[in-house]
Amino acid sequence: MADDNISVDYNQMPPKIIFPENFNVASSFIDRHVEEGRGDRIAILGEFGSINYNTLQENVNKYGNALLDLGLSSGDRILMMVKDCPDFFYLFWGAIKAGLVPVPINTLLRSADYQFMIEDSGCSLVIYSQESCKEVRSALEAIEGKTILSYLIEGEESLDVLARKASDHLEVVPASAEEDCFWLYSSGSTGRPKGTVHSHKDIPVTCVYYAEGVLGLTKEDICFSAAKLFFAYGLGNAMTFPLWVGATAILSAAPPSPEMTFSIIEEFKPSIYFGVPTLYAAQLQALNYSDPDLASIKICVSAGEALPGDIFRRWNKKTGMVILDGIGSTEILHIFISNFPDDVKPGVSGRLVPGYQAKILDEKGEIVDQGVSGALWIKGDSVAKYYWKNPEKTSKTIKNGWINTGDTYYQNESGYFVYCGRNDDMMKVGGIWCSPFEIEAKLIEHPDVLEAAVVARADGDQLIKPEAFIIVAEGVTGGDELAKRLLEHCKGGLARYKYPRWFNFVDQLPKTATGKIQRFRLRN
Ligand code: 3UK
């Protein structure tokens, strides 16, 4: 067995990870703990109780067998619109162990988004939670000429029912470190989401470089992520990181809110808490009238969007804790530039995580001088191999192992990386992508709207939200009444977080000579 297992030489800097020739990542994250005698330790914790590593392995095997019993074969994709629950683990790892490719999908999307992803991925199976049932079913119904196999994850006639009847013995399907393992969909400002294909090795790389290297995670830790498992951020925080070191993950399907996070922290006592800036801001407000016991937390992490220095300082004053801001991406899988427990600076993304390389380029593709901003490119062993069915985008974004993050950065005089915004018009709202084009398209659908432009605007907490500038149709008057109707219209067809927080009615929009809206001129 020993030669089949991954080994890490921690004496080297960055640690050197040695993959056996035959490597399926499910062996290291599921089976290894049972084989090494940690089967009785708790892997998952929540309202549903606690699940140890023995039970985890047993269920992973059952789910893997249930998938194979459905007739799926090597390399088949399984889309997962699954809320945070133990079955997410069973399905994800059962698929990988059986040689199938799981694709976790944002559970907050709408049927048109799901329809695109189902068709684009050419998936063989869709598994969804009850909460996503309506949107997923209407997406499946809209697909013509092909019936895609689909199951609820739990309940009557669900995958869970099939799994309970399946064998709990499953041989791991041989794979290799470089082979396709799982995908995540990443958003673009124009165009459609892109299937980002990750290899087996990418998961352990993020665990060794960031979870162990920066956070110093050990098997004694209890991880709690407010970001859900379908984000690369949550997938690492609440699943792959704890499963790598044999630690415990807390799961909750409830939407993150200050009350939800505080009650989980008090009940389950995590040692590491992973949040996003908007939630830290909301928690700070809630701390004005509540006094939860946060004493179990050793480390607070923030990612998904830039953490304003002010939120860092207020959190520190109120709780006595620092927040480690770090930037990660779906393509790089997790955080590659970060603050460190012994080196924290408010308002900067931090230093390179050992194992990754960075370069900042000007428009000509030349490396800029220190202090000058440019496009941030990253190289490292967790970078996605390619975008599914998108060779053009792949060759533009990933070059010789280097990937263009799409972010503008400079390195300050002390060598810290400072975030200056995106190179495109995309914005992050509560850590989730939001395309101005998509909101504009929705607004323009409304008969009272002639033209619309949506830009990012910082609210009172210095957090980004969409703001709309609208030219009304002839004979229509702009104002609060219309704003209210447009708000309802947006909420009707877009994911919950994608609606303008401010409406401005204007006579003109700034345009280039070629008629492109100059969004940067609308930002203030
Ligand atoms: C932005 C940040 C400034 C930045 C992610 C941690 O967010 C994650 O992945 P996504 O693919 O988005 C990537 C983009 O989001 N961003 C993320 N973190 C920060 N900007 N400061 C930050 N700390 O534009 C980046 O290119 O959704 C975060 C771990 C894994 C992830 N996938």
Coordinates of C-alpha atoms and ligand atoms in Angstrom, one line a residue:
M1 CA 0.0 0.0 0.0
A2 CA 2.8 2.4 0.9
D3 CA 4.1 2.8 -2.7
D4 CA 0.5 3.7 -3.7
N5 CA 0.3 6.6 -1.4
I6 CA 1.3 10.2 -1.8
S7 CA 4.3 11.4 0.3
V8 CA 5.3 14.9 1.2
D9 CA 8.9 16.0 2.0
Y10 CA 8.3 18.9 4.4
N11 CA 12.1 19.5 4.8
Q12 CA 12.1 21.2 1.4
M13 CA 10.7 24.7 0.9
P14 CA 8.1 24.6 -0.6
P15 CA 7.4 21.1 0.6
K16 CA 7.8 18.6 -2.2
I17 CA 4.8 16.4 -3.0
I18 CA 5.6 13.0 -4.5
F19 CA 2.8 11.3 -6.3
P20 CA 2.9 7.6 -7.0
E21 CA 2.5 6.6 -10.6
N22 CA -1.0 5.3 -9.9
F23 CA -2.8 8.0 -8.0
N24 CA -6.5 8.5 -7.4
V25 CA -7.0 11.4 -4.9
A26 CA -9.8 9.6 -3.2
S27 CA -7.3 7.1 -1.7
S28 CA -5.4 9.9 0.1
F29 CA -8.5 11.8 1.3
I30 CA -10.8 9.0 2.3
D31 CA -9.2 5.6 2.5
R32 CA -5.8 6.7 4.0
H33 CA -7.3 7.7 7.3
V34 CA -9.0 4.4 7.8
E35 CA -5.9 2.5 6.8
E36 CA -3.8 4.5 9.2
G37 CA -6.1 3.9 12.2
R38 CA -8.0 7.2 12.3
G39 CA -11.3 5.7 11.4
D40 CA -12.9 6.6 14.7
R41 CA -12.1 10.3 14.4
I42 CA -14.8 12.7 13.5
A43 CA -14.8 13.8 9.8
I44 CA -18.1 15.8 9.6
L45 CA -20.0 17.6 12.3
G46 CA -23.4 19.3 12.2
E47 CA -27.1 19.3 13.2
F48 CA -27.3 15.8 11.6
G49 CA -24.8 14.5 14.2
S50 CA -21.2 13.4 13.7
I51 CA -19.7 11.2 11.1
N52 CA -16.4 9.4 11.6
Y53 CA -13.9 8.5 8.9
N54 CA -15.1 4.8 8.9
T55 CA -18.6 5.9 8.1
L56 CA -17.4 8.4 5.6
Q57 CA -15.5 5.7 3.7
E58 CA -18.4 3.3 3.9
N59 CA -20.8 5.9 2.4
V60 CA -18.3 7.0 -0.3
N61 CA -18.1 3.4 -1.4
K62 CA -21.9 3.0 -1.4
Y63 CA -22.4 6.2 -3.4
G64 CA -19.6 5.2 -5.9
N65 CA -21.3 1.8 -6.4
A66 CA -24.7 3.4 -6.8
L67 CA -23.3 5.6 -9.6
L68 CA -21.7 2.7 -11.3
D69 CA -24.9 0.7 -10.9
L70 CA -26.7 3.5 -12.9
G71 CA -24.5 2.6 -15.8
L72 CA -22.1 5.5 -15.7
S73 CA -18.6 4.9 -17.0
S74 CA -15.1 6.4 -16.6
G75 CA -14.9 10.1 -17.3
D76 CA -18.7 10.7 -17.2
R77 CA -19.6 14.1 -15.6
I78 CA -22.1 14.4 -12.8
L79 CA -23.5 17.8 -12.1
M80 CA -24.1 18.4 -8.4
M81 CA -26.6 21.1 -7.3
V82 CA -26.2 19.9 -3.7
K83 CA -26.5 21.9 -0.5
D84 CA -23.9 21.5 2.2
C85 CA -24.5 18.2 3.8
P86 CA -22.6 14.9 4.4
D87 CA -24.1 13.5 1.1
F88 CA -22.1 16.1 -0.8
F89 CA -18.9 14.4 0.5
Y90 CA -20.2 10.9 -0.3
L91 CA -21.2 11.9 -3.9
F92 CA -18.1 13.9 -4.7
W93 CA -15.6 11.3 -3.4
G94 CA -17.7 8.3 -4.4
A95 CA -17.6 9.7 -8.0
I96 CA -13.9 10.3 -8.0
K97 CA -13.1 6.9 -6.4
A98 CA -15.3 5.2 -9.2
G99 CA -13.5 7.1 -12.0
L100 CA -16.3 9.6 -12.6
V101 CA -16.0 13.4 -12.7
P102 CA -18.1 15.4 -10.2
V103 CA -19.0 19.0 -11.0
P104 CA -20.2 21.0 -8.0
I105 CA -22.6 23.8 -9.1
N106 CA -23.7 27.0 -7.4
T107 CA -27.1 26.1 -5.8
L108 CA -28.2 29.8 -6.0
L109 CA -28.5 29.9 -9.8
R110 CA -31.6 29.8 -12.0
S111 CA -32.9 27.4 -14.6
A112 CA -31.3 29.1 -17.6
D113 CA -27.9 28.9 -15.9
Y114 CA -28.4 25.2 -15.2
Q115 CA -29.7 24.5 -18.7
F116 CA -26.5 26.0 -20.1
M117 CA -24.2 23.9 -17.8
I118 CA -26.1 20.7 -18.4
E119 CA -25.7 21.1 -22.1
D120 CA -22.2 22.5 -22.1
S121 CA -20.8 19.7 -19.8
G122 CA -22.5 16.9 -21.7
C123 CA -23.1 15.4 -18.3
S124 CA -24.6 11.9 -17.8
L125 CA -26.3 12.6 -14.5
V126 CA -27.6 15.5 -12.5
I127 CA -28.0 15.2 -8.7
Y128 CA -29.7 18.0 -6.8
S129 CA -31.1 18.9 -3.4
Q130 CA -34.8 19.5 -2.8
E131 CA -34.0 23.3 -2.5
S132 CA -32.8 23.4 -6.1
C133 CA -35.5 21.1 -7.4
K134 CA -37.7 23.7 -9.2
E135 CA -34.9 25.4 -11.1
V136 CA -33.1 22.1 -12.0
R137 CA -36.3 20.4 -13.2
S138 CA -37.3 23.3 -15.3
A139 CA -33.7 23.3 -16.8
L140 CA -34.0 19.6 -17.5
E141 CA -37.4 20.0 -19.2
A142 CA -36.1 22.8 -21.4
I143 CA -33.4 20.5 -22.9
E144 CA -34.6 19.2 -26.2
G145 CA -33.9 15.9 -27.8
K146 CA -32.1 14.3 -24.9
T147 CA -33.2 12.9 -21.5
I148 CA -30.6 13.4 -18.9
L149 CA -30.7 11.0 -15.9
S150 CA -31.4 12.9 -12.7
Y151 CA -32.0 12.2 -9.0
L152 CA -32.7 14.0 -5.8
I153 CA -29.8 13.5 -3.4
E154 CA -32.1 12.4 -0.6
G155 CA -35.7 11.6 0.0
E156 CA -38.0 9.3 -1.9
E157 CA -36.5 7.6 -5.0
S158 CA -33.2 9.5 -4.4
L159 CA -29.6 8.6 -5.0
D160 CA -29.4 8.1 -1.2
V161 CA -32.0 5.2 -1.5
L162 CA -29.9 3.6 -4.2
A163 CA -26.7 4.0 -2.2
R164 CA -28.2 2.4 0.9
K165 CA -28.8 -0.7 -1.2
A166 CA -25.4 -0.7 -2.8
S167 CA -22.3 -2.5 -1.6
D168 CA -19.9 -0.8 0.8
H169 CA -16.9 -2.2 -0.9
L170 CA -15.4 -0.3 -3.8
E171 CA -12.0 -0.8 -5.3
V172 CA -10.5 2.6 -6.2
V173 CA -10.3 3.1 -10.0
P174 CA -6.7 3.6 -11.1
A175 CA -5.9 7.2 -12.2
S176 CA -2.8 9.5 -12.3
A177 CA -1.9 12.8 -10.7
E178 CA -2.3 14.6 -14.0
E179 CA -5.6 13.0 -15.0
D180 CA -8.9 15.0 -15.1
C181 CA -10.6 14.7 -11.7
F182 CA -13.4 17.2 -11.1
W183 CA -14.6 20.5 -12.6
L184 CA -15.9 23.8 -11.3
Y185 CA -17.7 26.4 -13.4
S186 CA -16.0 29.8 -13.4
S187 CA -17.8 32.9 -14.5
G188 CA -16.8 35.4 -17.2
S189 CA -17.9 39.0 -17.7
T190 CA -19.1 38.3 -21.2
G191 CA -19.8 34.9 -22.6
R192 CA -20.9 31.9 -20.5
P193 CA -19.4 30.2 -17.4
K194 CA -16.4 28.0 -18.3
G195 CA -16.0 24.4 -17.1
T196 CA -12.6 24.6 -15.3
V197 CA -11.0 21.2 -15.4
H198 CA -8.9 20.2 -12.4
S199 CA -6.6 17.2 -12.0
H200 CA -6.2 14.7 -9.1
K201 CA -3.0 16.4 -7.9
D202 CA -4.6 19.9 -7.6
I203 CA -6.4 19.1 -4.4
P204 CA -3.4 17.9 -2.3
V205 CA -1.3 20.8 -3.7
T206 CA -3.7 23.4 -2.2
C207 CA -3.8 21.5 1.1
V208 CA 0.0 21.3 1.5
Y209 CA 0.8 24.8 0.2
Y210 CA -2.0 26.8 1.8
A211 CA -3.9 24.7 4.5
E212 CA -0.7 23.4 6.1
G213 CA 1.8 25.9 4.8
V214 CA -0.1 29.1 5.7
L215 CA -2.7 28.0 8.3
G216 CA -0.7 25.3 9.9
L217 CA -3.8 23.0 9.8
T218 CA -3.5 19.8 11.9
K219 CA -5.8 16.9 12.7
E220 CA -6.9 18.6 15.9
D221 CA -8.6 21.4 13.9
I222 CA -12.3 22.0 13.4
C223 CA -13.0 24.0 10.2
F224 CA -16.1 26.1 9.6
S225 CA -16.7 27.8 6.3
A226 CA -19.5 30.3 5.8
A227 CA -18.7 29.9 2.0
K228 CA -20.5 26.9 0.7
L229 CA -18.9 23.7 -0.8
F230 CA -19.8 24.6 -4.3
F231 CA -17.3 27.4 -4.3
A232 CA -13.7 26.5 -4.7
Y233 CA -13.1 28.5 -1.5
G234 CA -15.7 26.5 0.5
L235 CA -14.7 23.2 -1.1
G236 CA -11.2 23.6 0.3
N237 CA -12.2 25.1 3.6
A238 CA -14.9 22.7 4.6
M239 CA -13.9 19.5 2.8
T240 CA -10.5 19.0 1.2
F241 CA -8.5 20.8 3.9
P242 CA -9.9 18.9 6.9
L243 CA -9.9 15.6 5.0
W244 CA -6.3 16.0 4.1
V245 CA -5.0 16.2 7.7
G246 CA -7.7 14.0 9.2
A247 CA -9.5 17.0 10.9
T248 CA -13.2 17.8 11.3
A249 CA -15.5 19.8 9.0
I250 CA -18.6 21.6 10.3
L251 CA -21.4 21.6 7.7
S252 CA -24.7 23.6 7.6
A253 CA -27.1 24.0 4.8
A254 CA -28.5 27.2 6.2
P255 CA -27.7 30.4 4.3
P256 CA -24.9 32.3 6.0
S257 CA -25.9 35.1 8.3
P258 CA -24.4 36.6 11.4
E259 CA -27.0 34.7 13.6
M260 CA -26.3 31.4 11.7
T261 CA -22.5 31.7 12.0
F262 CA -22.6 32.8 15.7
S263 CA -24.8 29.9 16.7
I264 CA -22.7 27.4 14.8
I265 CA -19.5 28.8 16.4
E266 CA -21.0 28.6 19.9
E267 CA -22.4 25.1 19.4
F268 CA -19.6 23.3 17.4
K269 CA -16.6 25.4 18.5
P270 CA -14.5 25.6 15.3
S271 CA -10.8 26.4 15.5
I272 CA -10.7 28.0 12.1
Y273 CA -13.4 30.2 10.6
F274 CA -13.6 31.1 6.9
G275 CA -15.7 34.1 5.9
V276 CA -16.1 36.6 3.1
P277 CA -15.9 40.4 3.6
T278 CA -19.6 41.1 3.3
L279 CA -20.3 38.6 6.1
Y280 CA -17.6 40.1 8.4
A281 CA -19.3 43.5 7.9
A282 CA -22.7 42.1 8.7
Q283 CA -21.3 40.2 11.7
L284 CA -19.7 43.4 13.0
Q285 CA -23.1 45.1 12.9
A286 CA -24.7 42.2 14.8
L287 CA -21.9 42.3 17.4
N288 CA -23.3 45.7 18.4
Y289 CA -26.3 44.0 20.0
S290 CA -25.1 40.5 20.7
D291 CA -22.1 39.0 22.4
P292 CA -21.5 35.4 21.1
D293 CA -18.7 33.3 22.5
L294 CA -16.1 33.2 19.7
A295 CA -13.3 31.9 21.9
S296 CA -12.8 28.6 20.1
I297 CA -11.5 30.4 17.0
K298 CA -7.7 30.6 16.5
I299 CA -7.7 31.8 12.9
C300 CA -10.2 33.9 10.8
V301 CA -9.8 33.8 7.1
S302 CA -11.3 36.1 4.4
A303 CA -11.3 35.6 0.6
G304 CA -13.6 36.0 -2.4
E305 CA -13.2 39.7 -2.7
A306 CA -10.8 42.3 -1.2
L307 CA -11.1 42.7 2.6
P308 CA -11.3 46.5 3.3
G309 CA -8.7 47.6 5.9
D310 CA -11.4 49.2 7.9
I311 CA -13.3 45.9 8.4
F312 CA -10.1 44.3 9.4
R313 CA -9.5 47.0 12.0
R314 CA -13.0 47.0 13.4
W315 CA -13.1 43.2 13.7
N316 CA -9.7 43.3 15.5
K317 CA -11.0 45.9 17.9
K318 CA -14.2 44.1 18.6
T319 CA -13.0 40.5 18.8
G320 CA -9.3 40.8 19.4
M321 CA -8.7 38.6 16.4
V322 CA -7.0 39.3 13.1
I323 CA -8.4 38.3 9.7
L324 CA -6.1 36.7 7.2
D325 CA -7.1 38.0 3.8
G326 CA -5.9 35.9 0.9
I327 CA -6.7 35.8 -2.8
G328 CA -7.7 32.6 -4.5
S329 CA -9.5 31.6 -7.7
T330 CA -11.5 28.8 -9.2
E331 CA -8.7 28.2 -11.8
I332 CA -5.9 28.0 -9.2
L333 CA -8.3 26.2 -6.8
H334 CA -7.4 28.0 -3.6
I335 CA -5.5 30.9 -2.1
F336 CA -2.1 31.7 -3.7
I337 CA -1.3 35.1 -2.1
S338 CA -2.1 35.5 1.5
N339 CA -1.5 37.2 4.8
F340 CA 0.1 34.9 7.4
P341 CA -0.6 34.3 11.1
D342 CA 2.8 35.9 11.9
D343 CA 2.6 38.6 9.2
V344 CA -0.7 40.4 8.9
K345 CA -1.3 43.7 7.2
P346 CA -4.7 45.3 6.8
G347 CA -5.5 46.4 3.2
V348 CA -3.1 44.1 1.4
S349 CA -3.6 40.6 -0.1
G350 CA -0.2 39.6 1.5
R351 CA 2.7 37.6 0.2
L352 CA 3.0 34.7 -2.2
V353 CA 2.1 31.4 -0.7
P354 CA 5.3 29.2 -1.0
G355 CA 4.9 26.9 -3.9
Y356 CA 3.4 29.6 -6.2
Q357 CA 5.2 32.1 -8.5
A358 CA 3.8 35.5 -9.5
K359 CA 4.6 38.1 -12.2
I360 CA 2.9 41.4 -12.9
L361 CA 2.9 42.4 -16.6
D362 CA 2.2 45.7 -18.4
E363 CA 0.1 45.9 -21.6
K364 CA 3.1 44.8 -23.7
G365 CA 3.6 41.7 -21.6
E366 CA 6.8 43.0 -20.0
I367 CA 7.4 42.7 -16.2
V368 CA 6.7 46.0 -14.4
D369 CA 8.9 47.6 -11.9
Q370 CA 8.1 47.2 -8.2
G371 CA 5.3 49.6 -7.2
V372 CA 3.8 49.7 -10.7
S373 CA 0.5 48.0 -11.3
G374 CA -0.3 45.5 -14.0
A375 CA -1.9 42.2 -14.8
L376 CA -1.2 39.5 -12.2
W377 CA -0.1 36.1 -13.6
I378 CA 0.4 33.0 -11.3
K379 CA 2.2 29.7 -11.8
G380 CA 1.8 26.7 -9.5
D381 CA 0.9 23.0 -9.4
S382 CA -2.8 23.5 -8.7
V383 CA -3.6 25.5 -11.8
A384 CA -6.4 24.1 -13.9
K385 CA -5.4 22.2 -17.0
Y386 CA -7.9 23.7 -19.4
Y387 CA -11.4 25.1 -19.9
W388 CA -13.8 22.5 -21.2
K389 CA -14.5 22.9 -25.0
N390 CA -12.9 26.3 -25.0
P391 CA -9.4 26.1 -26.5
E392 CA -9.4 29.8 -27.4
K393 CA -10.0 30.9 -23.9
T394 CA -7.6 28.3 -22.6
S395 CA -4.8 29.4 -24.7
K396 CA -5.4 33.1 -23.9
T397 CA -5.6 32.5 -20.2
I398 CA -3.2 29.7 -19.5
K399 CA 0.3 29.9 -21.0
N400 CA 3.2 27.5 -20.2
G401 CA 1.7 26.8 -16.7
W402 CA 1.1 30.6 -16.1
I403 CA -2.4 31.8 -15.7
N404 CA -3.8 35.3 -16.0
T405 CA -5.8 36.0 -12.9
G406 CA -7.7 38.9 -14.5
D407 CA -6.7 41.1 -11.6
T408 CA -4.6 44.2 -11.4
Y409 CA -2.0 44.3 -8.7
Y410 CA 1.2 46.0 -7.6
Q411 CA 3.8 45.0 -5.2
N412 CA 4.5 47.7 -2.6
E413 CA 8.0 48.7 -1.3
S414 CA 7.8 45.9 1.4
G415 CA 6.9 43.3 -1.2
Y416 CA 3.3 42.9 -0.3
F417 CA 0.8 42.4 -3.1
V418 CA -1.9 45.2 -3.3
Y419 CA -5.2 44.6 -5.1
C420 CA -6.3 47.3 -7.5
G421 CA -9.4 45.8 -9.1
R422 CA -10.3 43.5 -12.0
N423 CA -9.0 44.0 -15.6
D424 CA -12.5 43.5 -16.8
D425 CA -15.9 44.8 -15.6
M426 CA -16.7 41.8 -13.4
M427 CA -17.6 42.5 -9.8
K428 CA -17.7 40.3 -6.7
V429 CA -20.8 40.8 -4.6
G430 CA -20.6 39.0 -1.3
G431 CA -17.7 36.9 -2.7
I432 CA -19.8 35.7 -5.7
W433 CA -19.3 36.7 -9.3
C434 CA -21.7 39.2 -10.7
S435 CA -21.6 40.2 -14.4
P436 CA -22.7 43.8 -15.2
F437 CA -23.7 42.5 -18.7
E438 CA -26.1 40.0 -17.2
I439 CA -27.9 42.6 -15.1
E440 CA -28.0 45.1 -17.9
A441 CA -29.5 42.4 -20.2
K442 CA -32.2 41.8 -17.6
L443 CA -33.0 45.5 -17.2
I444 CA -33.2 46.0 -20.9
E445 CA -35.8 43.3 -21.1
H446 CA -38.2 45.6 -19.3
P447 CA -40.4 47.7 -21.6
D448 CA -39.7 50.9 -19.6
V449 CA -36.0 50.7 -20.1
L450 CA -34.3 52.0 -23.2
E451 CA -30.6 51.5 -22.2
A452 CA -28.9 50.4 -19.0
A453 CA -25.4 50.3 -17.6
V454 CA -24.4 48.5 -14.4
V455 CA -21.2 49.3 -12.5
A456 CA -19.6 48.4 -9.2
R457 CA -20.1 50.9 -6.3
A458 CA -18.7 50.6 -2.8
D459 CA -21.3 50.8 0.0
G460 CA -20.7 52.3 3.5
D461 CA -18.5 49.3 4.4
Q462 CA -16.4 49.7 1.3
L463 CA -18.0 46.6 -0.1
I464 CA -18.9 46.3 -3.8
K465 CA -22.6 46.2 -5.0
P466 CA -24.1 46.7 -8.4
E467 CA -25.4 50.2 -9.3
A468 CA -27.7 50.8 -12.3
F469 CA -27.8 53.8 -14.7
I470 CA -30.9 53.8 -16.8
I471 CA -32.2 55.7 -19.8
V472 CA -36.0 55.2 -19.7
A473 CA -38.1 54.5 -22.8
E474 CA -40.1 57.3 -24.4
G475 CA -43.1 58.5 -22.4
V476 CA -41.8 56.8 -19.2
T477 CA -40.8 58.8 -16.1
G478 CA -37.9 57.6 -13.9
G479 CA -38.2 57.7 -10.1
D480 CA -38.8 55.6 -7.0
E481 CA -41.9 53.9 -8.4
L482 CA -40.0 52.7 -11.5
A483 CA -37.0 51.7 -9.5
K484 CA -39.2 49.5 -7.4
R485 CA -40.7 47.8 -10.5
L486 CA -37.3 47.3 -12.0
L487 CA -36.0 45.7 -8.8
E488 CA -38.9 43.2 -8.8
H489 CA -38.1 42.5 -12.4
C490 CA -34.5 41.7 -11.7
K491 CA -35.3 39.6 -8.7
G492 CA -37.6 37.6 -10.8
G493 CA -35.1 36.3 -13.3
L494 CA -31.6 36.6 -11.8
A495 CA -29.8 34.8 -9.0
R496 CA -30.8 36.3 -5.6
Y497 CA -27.6 38.4 -5.2
K498 CA -27.6 40.0 -8.7
Y499 CA -29.8 43.0 -8.4
P500 CA -28.9 46.7 -8.4
R501 CA -28.8 48.3 -5.0
W502 CA -29.1 51.8 -6.5
F503 CA -31.0 53.1 -9.5
N504 CA -30.0 56.3 -11.3
F505 CA -32.2 57.7 -14.2
V506 CA -30.1 59.5 -16.7
D507 CA -30.4 61.1 -20.1
Q508 CA -27.2 59.8 -21.6
L509 CA -24.6 57.1 -21.0
P510 CA -20.9 57.7 -21.7
K511 CA -19.9 55.7 -24.8
T512 CA -16.7 55.2 -26.8
A513 CA -16.6 56.1 -30.5
T514 CA -17.5 52.5 -31.3
G515 CA -20.6 52.8 -29.1
K516 CA -19.3 50.7 -26.1
I517 CA -20.5 51.8 -22.8
Q518 CA -17.6 53.3 -20.8
R519 CA -18.5 51.8 -17.4
F520 CA -15.4 53.2 -15.8
R521 CA -16.7 56.8 -16.4
L522 CA -19.8 55.9 -14.3
R523 CA -17.9 54.6 -11.4
N524 CA -17.2 57.2 -8.7
Ligands
3UK1 C1 -11.3 38.0 -6.6 C2 -10.1 38.6 -4.5 C3 -9.2 40.6 -3.8 C4 -10.2 38.2 -7.7 C5 -11.6 31.9 -4.4 C6 -10.4 31.7 -2.3 O1 -12.8 33.9 -5.0 C7 -12.4 32.8 -5.4 O2 -12.5 32.3 -6.6 P1 -13.4 32.9 -7.8 O3 -13.0 32.1 -9.1 O4 -12.9 34.4 -8.0 C8 -11.5 34.7 -8.2 C9 -11.4 36.2 -8.2 O5 -12.0 36.8 -7.1 N1 -10.8 37.7 -5.3 C10 -10.8 36.6 -4.6 N2 -10.2 36.7 -3.4 C11 -9.8 38.0 -3.3 N3 -9.8 39.9 -4.8 N4 -8.8 40.1 -2.6 C12 -9.1 38.8 -2.3 N5 -8.8 38.3 -1.1 O6 -10.7 39.0 -8.7 C13 -10.0 36.7 -8.2 O7 -9.4 36.7 -9.4 O8 -14.8 32.9 -7.4 C14 -11.1 32.5 -3.2 C15 -10.2 30.4 -2.5 C16 -10.6 29.8 -3.7 C17 -11.3 30.6 -4.6 N6 -11.8 30.0 -5.7

